[in-house]
Short mmCIF file of C-alpha atoms in Angstrom, two decimals:
data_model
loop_
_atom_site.label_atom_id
_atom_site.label_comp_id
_atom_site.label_asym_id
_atom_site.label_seq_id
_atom_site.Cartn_x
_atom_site.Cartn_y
_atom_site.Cartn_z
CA UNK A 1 -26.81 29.19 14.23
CA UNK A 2 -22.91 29.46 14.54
CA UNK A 3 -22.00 32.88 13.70
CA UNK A 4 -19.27 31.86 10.95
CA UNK A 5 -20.40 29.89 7.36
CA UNK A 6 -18.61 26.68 6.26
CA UNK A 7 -18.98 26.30 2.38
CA UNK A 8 -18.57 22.50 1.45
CA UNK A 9 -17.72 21.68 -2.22
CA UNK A 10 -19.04 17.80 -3.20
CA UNK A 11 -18.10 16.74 -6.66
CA UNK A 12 -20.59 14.24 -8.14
CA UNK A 13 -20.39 11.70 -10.49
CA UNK A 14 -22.42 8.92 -10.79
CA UNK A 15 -22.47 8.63 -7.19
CA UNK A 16 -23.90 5.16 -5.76
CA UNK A 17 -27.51 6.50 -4.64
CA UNK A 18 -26.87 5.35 -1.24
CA UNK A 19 -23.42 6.31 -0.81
CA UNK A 20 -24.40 9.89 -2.32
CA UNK A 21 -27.48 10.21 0.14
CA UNK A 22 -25.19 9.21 3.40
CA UNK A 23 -22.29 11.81 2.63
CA UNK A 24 -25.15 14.38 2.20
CA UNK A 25 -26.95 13.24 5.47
CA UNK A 26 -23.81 13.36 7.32
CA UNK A 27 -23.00 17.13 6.40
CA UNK A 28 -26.65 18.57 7.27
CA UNK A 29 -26.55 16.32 10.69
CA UNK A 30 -23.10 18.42 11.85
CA UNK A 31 -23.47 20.10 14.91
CA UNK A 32 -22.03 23.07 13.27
CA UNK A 33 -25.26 24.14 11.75
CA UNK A 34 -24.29 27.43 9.77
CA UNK A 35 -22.97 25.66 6.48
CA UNK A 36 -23.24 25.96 2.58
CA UNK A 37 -22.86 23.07 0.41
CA UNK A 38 -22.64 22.90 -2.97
CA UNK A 39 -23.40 19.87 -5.37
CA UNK A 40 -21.43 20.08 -8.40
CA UNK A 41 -23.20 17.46 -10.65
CA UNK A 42 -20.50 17.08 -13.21
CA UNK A 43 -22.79 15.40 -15.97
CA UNK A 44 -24.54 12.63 -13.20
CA UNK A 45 -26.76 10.32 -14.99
CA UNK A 46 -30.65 11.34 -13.83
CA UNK A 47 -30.93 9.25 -10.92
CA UNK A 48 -28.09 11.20 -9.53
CA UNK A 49 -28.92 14.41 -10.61
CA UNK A 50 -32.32 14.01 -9.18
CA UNK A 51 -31.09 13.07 -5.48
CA UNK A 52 -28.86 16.09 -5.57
CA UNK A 53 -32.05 18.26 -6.73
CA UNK A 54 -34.37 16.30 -4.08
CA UNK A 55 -32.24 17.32 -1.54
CA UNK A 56 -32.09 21.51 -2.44
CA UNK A 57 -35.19 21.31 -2.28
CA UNK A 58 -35.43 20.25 1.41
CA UNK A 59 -32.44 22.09 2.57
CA UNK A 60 -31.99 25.94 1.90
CA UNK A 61 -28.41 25.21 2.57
CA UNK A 62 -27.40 23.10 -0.51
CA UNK A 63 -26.81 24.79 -3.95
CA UNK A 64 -26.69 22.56 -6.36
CA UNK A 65 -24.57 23.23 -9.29
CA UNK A 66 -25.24 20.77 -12.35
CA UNK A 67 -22.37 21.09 -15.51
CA UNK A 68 -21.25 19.11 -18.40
CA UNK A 69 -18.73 15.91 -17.46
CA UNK A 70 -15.07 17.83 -17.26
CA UNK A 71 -13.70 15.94 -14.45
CA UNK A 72 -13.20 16.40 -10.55
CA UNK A 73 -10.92 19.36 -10.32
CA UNK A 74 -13.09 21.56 -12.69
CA UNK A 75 -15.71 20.80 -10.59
CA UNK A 76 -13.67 22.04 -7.55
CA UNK A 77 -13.50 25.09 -9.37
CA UNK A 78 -17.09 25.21 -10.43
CA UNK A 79 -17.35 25.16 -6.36
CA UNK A 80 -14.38 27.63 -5.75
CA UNK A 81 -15.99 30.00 -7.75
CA UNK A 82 -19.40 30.05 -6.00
CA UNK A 83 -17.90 29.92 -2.00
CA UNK A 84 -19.38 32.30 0.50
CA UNK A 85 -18.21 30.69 3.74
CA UNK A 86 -15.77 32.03 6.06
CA UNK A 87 -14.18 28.68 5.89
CA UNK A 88 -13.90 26.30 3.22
CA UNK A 89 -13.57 22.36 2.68
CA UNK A 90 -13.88 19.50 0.18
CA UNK A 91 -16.05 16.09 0.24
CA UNK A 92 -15.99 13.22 -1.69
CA UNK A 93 -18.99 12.52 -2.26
CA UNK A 94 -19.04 8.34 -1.30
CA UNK A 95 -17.41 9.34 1.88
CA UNK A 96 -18.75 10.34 5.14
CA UNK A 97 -18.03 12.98 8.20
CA UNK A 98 -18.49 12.37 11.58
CA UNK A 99 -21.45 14.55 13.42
CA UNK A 100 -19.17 17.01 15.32
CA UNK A 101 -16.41 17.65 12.90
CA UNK A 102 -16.64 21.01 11.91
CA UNK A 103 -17.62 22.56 15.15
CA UNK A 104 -14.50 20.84 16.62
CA UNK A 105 -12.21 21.72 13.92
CA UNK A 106 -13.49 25.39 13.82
CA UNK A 107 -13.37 25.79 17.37
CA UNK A 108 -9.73 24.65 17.63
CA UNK A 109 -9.07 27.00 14.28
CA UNK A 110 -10.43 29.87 16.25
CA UNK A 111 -8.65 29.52 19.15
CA UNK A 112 -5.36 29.13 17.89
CA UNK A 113 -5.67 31.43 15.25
CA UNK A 114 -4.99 28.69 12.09
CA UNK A 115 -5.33 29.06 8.74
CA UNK A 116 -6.17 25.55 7.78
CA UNK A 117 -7.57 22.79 10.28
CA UNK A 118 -6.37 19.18 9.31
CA UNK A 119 -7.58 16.14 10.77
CA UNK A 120 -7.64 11.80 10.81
CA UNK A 121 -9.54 9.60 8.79
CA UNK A 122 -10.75 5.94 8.21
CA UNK A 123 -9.24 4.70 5.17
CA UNK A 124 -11.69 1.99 4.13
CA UNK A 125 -10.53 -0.38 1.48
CA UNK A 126 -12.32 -3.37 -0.24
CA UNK A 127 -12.30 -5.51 3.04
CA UNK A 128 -10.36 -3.23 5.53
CA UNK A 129 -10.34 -0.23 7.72
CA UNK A 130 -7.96 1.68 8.85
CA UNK A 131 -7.78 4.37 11.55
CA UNK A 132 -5.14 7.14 10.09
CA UNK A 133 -4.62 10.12 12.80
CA UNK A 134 -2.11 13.35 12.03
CA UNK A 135 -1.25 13.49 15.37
CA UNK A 136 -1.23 12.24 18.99
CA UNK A 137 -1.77 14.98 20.57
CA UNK A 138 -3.37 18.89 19.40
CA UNK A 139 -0.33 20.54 17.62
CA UNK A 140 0.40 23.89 15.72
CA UNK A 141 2.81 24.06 13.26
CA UNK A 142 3.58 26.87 10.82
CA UNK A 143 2.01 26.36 6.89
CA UNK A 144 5.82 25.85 5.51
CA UNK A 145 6.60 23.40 7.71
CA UNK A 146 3.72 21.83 6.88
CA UNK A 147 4.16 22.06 3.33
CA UNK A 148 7.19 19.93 4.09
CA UNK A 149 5.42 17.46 5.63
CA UNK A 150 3.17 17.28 2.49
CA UNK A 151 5.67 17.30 -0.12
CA UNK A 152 7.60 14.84 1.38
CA UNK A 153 5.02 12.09 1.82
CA UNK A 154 1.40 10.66 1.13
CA UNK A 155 -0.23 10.69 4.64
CA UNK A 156 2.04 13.26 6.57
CA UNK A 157 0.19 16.35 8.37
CA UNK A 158 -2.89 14.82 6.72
CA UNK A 159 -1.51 14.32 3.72
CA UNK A 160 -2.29 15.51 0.26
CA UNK A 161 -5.81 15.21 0.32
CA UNK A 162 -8.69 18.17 0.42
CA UNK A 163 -11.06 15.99 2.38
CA UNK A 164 -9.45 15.88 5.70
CA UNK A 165 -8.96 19.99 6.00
CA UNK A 166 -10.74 22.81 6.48
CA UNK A 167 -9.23 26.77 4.87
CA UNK A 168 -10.16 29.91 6.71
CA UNK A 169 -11.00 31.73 3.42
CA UNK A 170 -10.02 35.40 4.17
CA UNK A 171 -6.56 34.51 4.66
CA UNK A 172 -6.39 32.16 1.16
CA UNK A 173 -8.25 35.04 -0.55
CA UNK A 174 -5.71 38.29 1.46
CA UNK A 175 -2.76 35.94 0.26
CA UNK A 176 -3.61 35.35 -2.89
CA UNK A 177 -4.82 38.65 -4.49
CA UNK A 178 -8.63 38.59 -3.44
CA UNK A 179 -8.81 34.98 -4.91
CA UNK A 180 -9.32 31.30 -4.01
CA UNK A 181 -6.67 29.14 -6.22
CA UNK A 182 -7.92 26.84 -8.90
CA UNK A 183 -7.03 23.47 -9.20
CA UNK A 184 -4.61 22.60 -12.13
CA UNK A 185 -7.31 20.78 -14.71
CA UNK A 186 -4.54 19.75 -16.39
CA UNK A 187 -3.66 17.04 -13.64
CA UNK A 188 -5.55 13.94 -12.27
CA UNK A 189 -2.88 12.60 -10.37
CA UNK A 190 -1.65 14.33 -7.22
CA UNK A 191 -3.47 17.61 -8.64
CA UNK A 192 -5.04 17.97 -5.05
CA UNK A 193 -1.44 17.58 -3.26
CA UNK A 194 -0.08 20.35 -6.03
CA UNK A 195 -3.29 22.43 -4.97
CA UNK A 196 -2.94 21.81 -1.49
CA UNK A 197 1.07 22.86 -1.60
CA UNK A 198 0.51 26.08 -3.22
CA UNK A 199 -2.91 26.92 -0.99
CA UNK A 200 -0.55 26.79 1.85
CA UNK A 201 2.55 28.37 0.99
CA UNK A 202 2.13 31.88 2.38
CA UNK A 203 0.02 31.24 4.97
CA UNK A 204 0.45 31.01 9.01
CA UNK A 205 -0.56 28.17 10.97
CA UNK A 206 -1.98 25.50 10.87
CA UNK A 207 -3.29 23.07 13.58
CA UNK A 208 -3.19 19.33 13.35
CA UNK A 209 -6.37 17.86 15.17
CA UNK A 210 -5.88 14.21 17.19
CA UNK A 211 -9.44 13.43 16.29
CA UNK A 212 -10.62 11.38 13.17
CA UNK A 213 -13.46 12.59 11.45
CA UNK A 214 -13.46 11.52 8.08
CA UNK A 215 -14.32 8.26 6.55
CA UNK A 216 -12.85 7.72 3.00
CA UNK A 217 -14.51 5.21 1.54
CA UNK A 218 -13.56 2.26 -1.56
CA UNK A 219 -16.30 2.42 -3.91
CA UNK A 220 -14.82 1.46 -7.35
CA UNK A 221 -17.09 3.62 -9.43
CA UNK A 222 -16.13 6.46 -7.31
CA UNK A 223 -14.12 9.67 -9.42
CA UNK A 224 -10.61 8.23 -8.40
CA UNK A 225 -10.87 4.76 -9.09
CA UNK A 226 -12.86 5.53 -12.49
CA UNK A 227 -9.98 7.95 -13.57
CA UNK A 228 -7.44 7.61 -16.29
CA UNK A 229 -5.55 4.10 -16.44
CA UNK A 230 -2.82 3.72 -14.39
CA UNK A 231 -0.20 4.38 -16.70
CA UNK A 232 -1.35 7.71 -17.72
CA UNK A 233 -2.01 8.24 -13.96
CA UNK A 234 1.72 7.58 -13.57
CA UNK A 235 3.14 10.18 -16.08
CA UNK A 236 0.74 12.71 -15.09
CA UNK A 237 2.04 11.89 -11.50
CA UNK A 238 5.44 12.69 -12.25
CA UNK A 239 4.30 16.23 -14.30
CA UNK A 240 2.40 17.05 -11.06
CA UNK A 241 5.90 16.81 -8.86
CA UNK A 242 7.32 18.73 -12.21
CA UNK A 243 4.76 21.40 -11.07
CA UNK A 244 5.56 21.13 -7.65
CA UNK A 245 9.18 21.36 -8.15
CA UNK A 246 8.85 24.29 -9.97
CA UNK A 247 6.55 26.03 -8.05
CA UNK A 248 8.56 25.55 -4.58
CA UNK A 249 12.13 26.26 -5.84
CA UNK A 250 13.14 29.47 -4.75
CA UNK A 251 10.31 29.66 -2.39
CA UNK A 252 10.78 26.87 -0.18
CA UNK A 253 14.19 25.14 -0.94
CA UNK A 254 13.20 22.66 2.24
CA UNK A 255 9.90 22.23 1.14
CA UNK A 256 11.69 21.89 -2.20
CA UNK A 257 14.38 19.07 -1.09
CA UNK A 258 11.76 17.33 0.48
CA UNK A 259 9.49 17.20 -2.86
CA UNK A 260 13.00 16.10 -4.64
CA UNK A 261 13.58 13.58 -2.38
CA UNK A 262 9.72 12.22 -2.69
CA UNK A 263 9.44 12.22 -6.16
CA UNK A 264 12.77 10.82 -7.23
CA UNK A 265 11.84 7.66 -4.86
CA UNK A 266 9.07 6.98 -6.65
CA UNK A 267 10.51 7.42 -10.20
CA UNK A 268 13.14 5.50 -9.18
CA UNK A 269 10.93 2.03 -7.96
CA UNK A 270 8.76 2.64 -10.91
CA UNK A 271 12.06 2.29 -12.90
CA UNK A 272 13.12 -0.76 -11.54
CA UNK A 273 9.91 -2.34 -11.23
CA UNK A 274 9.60 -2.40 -14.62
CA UNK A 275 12.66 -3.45 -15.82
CA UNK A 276 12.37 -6.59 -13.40
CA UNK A 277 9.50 -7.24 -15.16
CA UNK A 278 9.90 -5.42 -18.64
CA UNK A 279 6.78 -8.20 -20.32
CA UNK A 280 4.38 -7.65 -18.27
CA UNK A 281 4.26 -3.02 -18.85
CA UNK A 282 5.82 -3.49 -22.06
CA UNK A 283 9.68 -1.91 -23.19
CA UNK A 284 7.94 0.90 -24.52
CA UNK A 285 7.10 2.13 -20.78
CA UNK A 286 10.24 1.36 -19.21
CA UNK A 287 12.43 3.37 -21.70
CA UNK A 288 9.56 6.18 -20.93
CA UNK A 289 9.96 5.53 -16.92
CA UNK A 290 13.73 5.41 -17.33
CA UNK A 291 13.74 8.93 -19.31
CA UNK A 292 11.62 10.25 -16.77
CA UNK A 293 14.06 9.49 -14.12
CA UNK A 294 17.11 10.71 -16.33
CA UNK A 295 15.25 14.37 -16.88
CA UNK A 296 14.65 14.44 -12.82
CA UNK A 297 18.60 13.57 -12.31
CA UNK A 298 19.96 16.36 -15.00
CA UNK A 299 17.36 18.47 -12.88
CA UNK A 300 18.79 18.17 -9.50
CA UNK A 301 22.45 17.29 -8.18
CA UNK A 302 23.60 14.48 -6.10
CA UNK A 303 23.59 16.70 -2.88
CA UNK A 304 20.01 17.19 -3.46
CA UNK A 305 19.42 13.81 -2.57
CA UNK A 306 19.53 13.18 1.71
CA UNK A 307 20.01 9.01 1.46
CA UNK A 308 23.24 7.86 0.12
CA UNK A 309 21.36 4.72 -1.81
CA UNK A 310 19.43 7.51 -3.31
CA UNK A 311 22.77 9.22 -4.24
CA UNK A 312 24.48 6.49 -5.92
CA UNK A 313 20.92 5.59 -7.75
CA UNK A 314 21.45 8.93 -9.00
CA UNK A 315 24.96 8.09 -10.17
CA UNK A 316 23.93 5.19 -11.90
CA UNK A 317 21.31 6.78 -14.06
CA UNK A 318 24.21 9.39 -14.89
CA UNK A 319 25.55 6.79 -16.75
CA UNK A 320 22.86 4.26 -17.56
CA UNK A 321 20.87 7.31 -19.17
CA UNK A 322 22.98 7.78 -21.87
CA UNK A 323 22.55 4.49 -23.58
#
């Protein structure tokens, strides 16, 4: 056995039976052999809850953890809370990991000393795959910077996802008071990028991997695609960059600027979007999207904004917001 633990948290729902039982076969056939994973049922109809059961029973590795339906990130925290590894990482529990992932991440995390590990994935729509790396070559960048890279964009440094990284524990726990952080159960859109941006911030390095070992997979039944509709999913996306705002300024004003510069591109092509076609979402959402992007102007000045489109967008709403 490897001398260090891995703790893997899988959220289940509902979980295709054969999608469930290949994302749990790929995790006991790592090479890295010295691993905890814990099954959070979170309310799985009995078919489901009986694989997850089937499978503690065969493997003195898996804890499985069954709760009441309260959504993904409170059963991240359900997970959180139970952690004994030295390092720590999510799974989706449709998707899939390649067989030497963790040792190879681990052993690249030792050597350079990184907090986090991040590496490439297949993104696997409805009829397409494709082949995402964070890098070209091994790289080590510090946790800010990388936070930078995060805030800024959807796939950058591996993005804001928790499947495609792995957290050396100790130094989450030393920088954060003894604890893990909890994810914000408040959110369910971008609530792992706000987790994942406020994990980081404090740490040291981190090391981008070339490899890909992840496979995200499209399954529409799966806990993002069966979430809230997309219009709540919109709002609550814009209160997650609200909580990411206000959690990097005065920490990380380029980290901060970045996140600015993100989230008022998005507001901003929601905006318009809708006005183009103000029938199809209804008025009632684009005076809601176009009040969202006047409260993100009065927040932040014009010289917040790097792109000079962006700045005379900003101008515009100056004015257009007040009728």
């Amino acid at each position: 056995m490897n001398r260090v633990c891995i703790s893997a948290i899988v959220p289940v729902y509902n979980t295709p039976s054969k999608f469930l039982c290949e994302c749990i076969d790929s995790l006991l056939s790592q090479s890295y052999k010295n691993i905890q994973v814990l099954l959070i049922d979170d309310g799985s109809n009995k078919e489901t809850k009986d694989i997850c059961d089937l499978y503690a029973k065969k493997d003195v590795r898996i804890t499985v953890i069954h709760q009441e339906n309260s959504g993904p990130s409170v059963a991240r925290n359900t997970g959180i809370q139970n952690v004994t590894g030295d390092f720590l990482t999510f799974i989706d529990s449709d998707d899939v990991l390649l067989p030497d992932a963790w040792e190879k991440a681990i052993q690249s995390m030792e050597r350079l000393n990184a907090d986090c590990g991040i590496y490439g994935w297949y993104d696997h729509g409805q009829n397409t795959a494709t082949r995402k790396t964070v890098t070209d070559e091994l790289k080590i960048m510090s946790a800010s910077d990388a936070v930078c890279c995060i805030a800024a964009d959807n796939d950058a440094c591996g993005g804001g996802y928790p499947w495609n990284k792995i957290w050396r524990t100790s130094s989450i726990r030393k920088n954060n008071n003894g604890k893990i952080p909890m994810f914000d159960t408040t959110l369910f859109a971008y609530e792992d990028k706000e987790w994942i941006i406020r994990t980081l911030d404090g740490l040291g390095n981190v090391v981008l991997l070339p490899q890909v070992f992840y496979d995200y997979r499209f399954v529409p039944s799966s806990l993002t695609n069966a979430a809230e509709s997309w219009e709540k999913r919109q709002y609550n996306a814009y209160r997650a960059y609200d909580t990411i705002l206000a959690f990097l300024e005065g920490r990380n004003k380029k980290a901060w600027r970045a996140a600015v510069n993100f989230y008022f591109y998005f507001c901003a092509v929601d905006t318009y979007n809708q006005y183009r076609h103000p029938k199809w979402v209804g008025i009632a959402r684009c005076r809601r999207t176009k009040k969202s992007l006047y409260a993100l102007c009065k927040r932040i000045t014009c010289s917040d904004l790097d792109k000079p489109k962006a700045k005379l967008v900003w101008i515009w709403v100056q004015i257009w917001g007040l009728f």
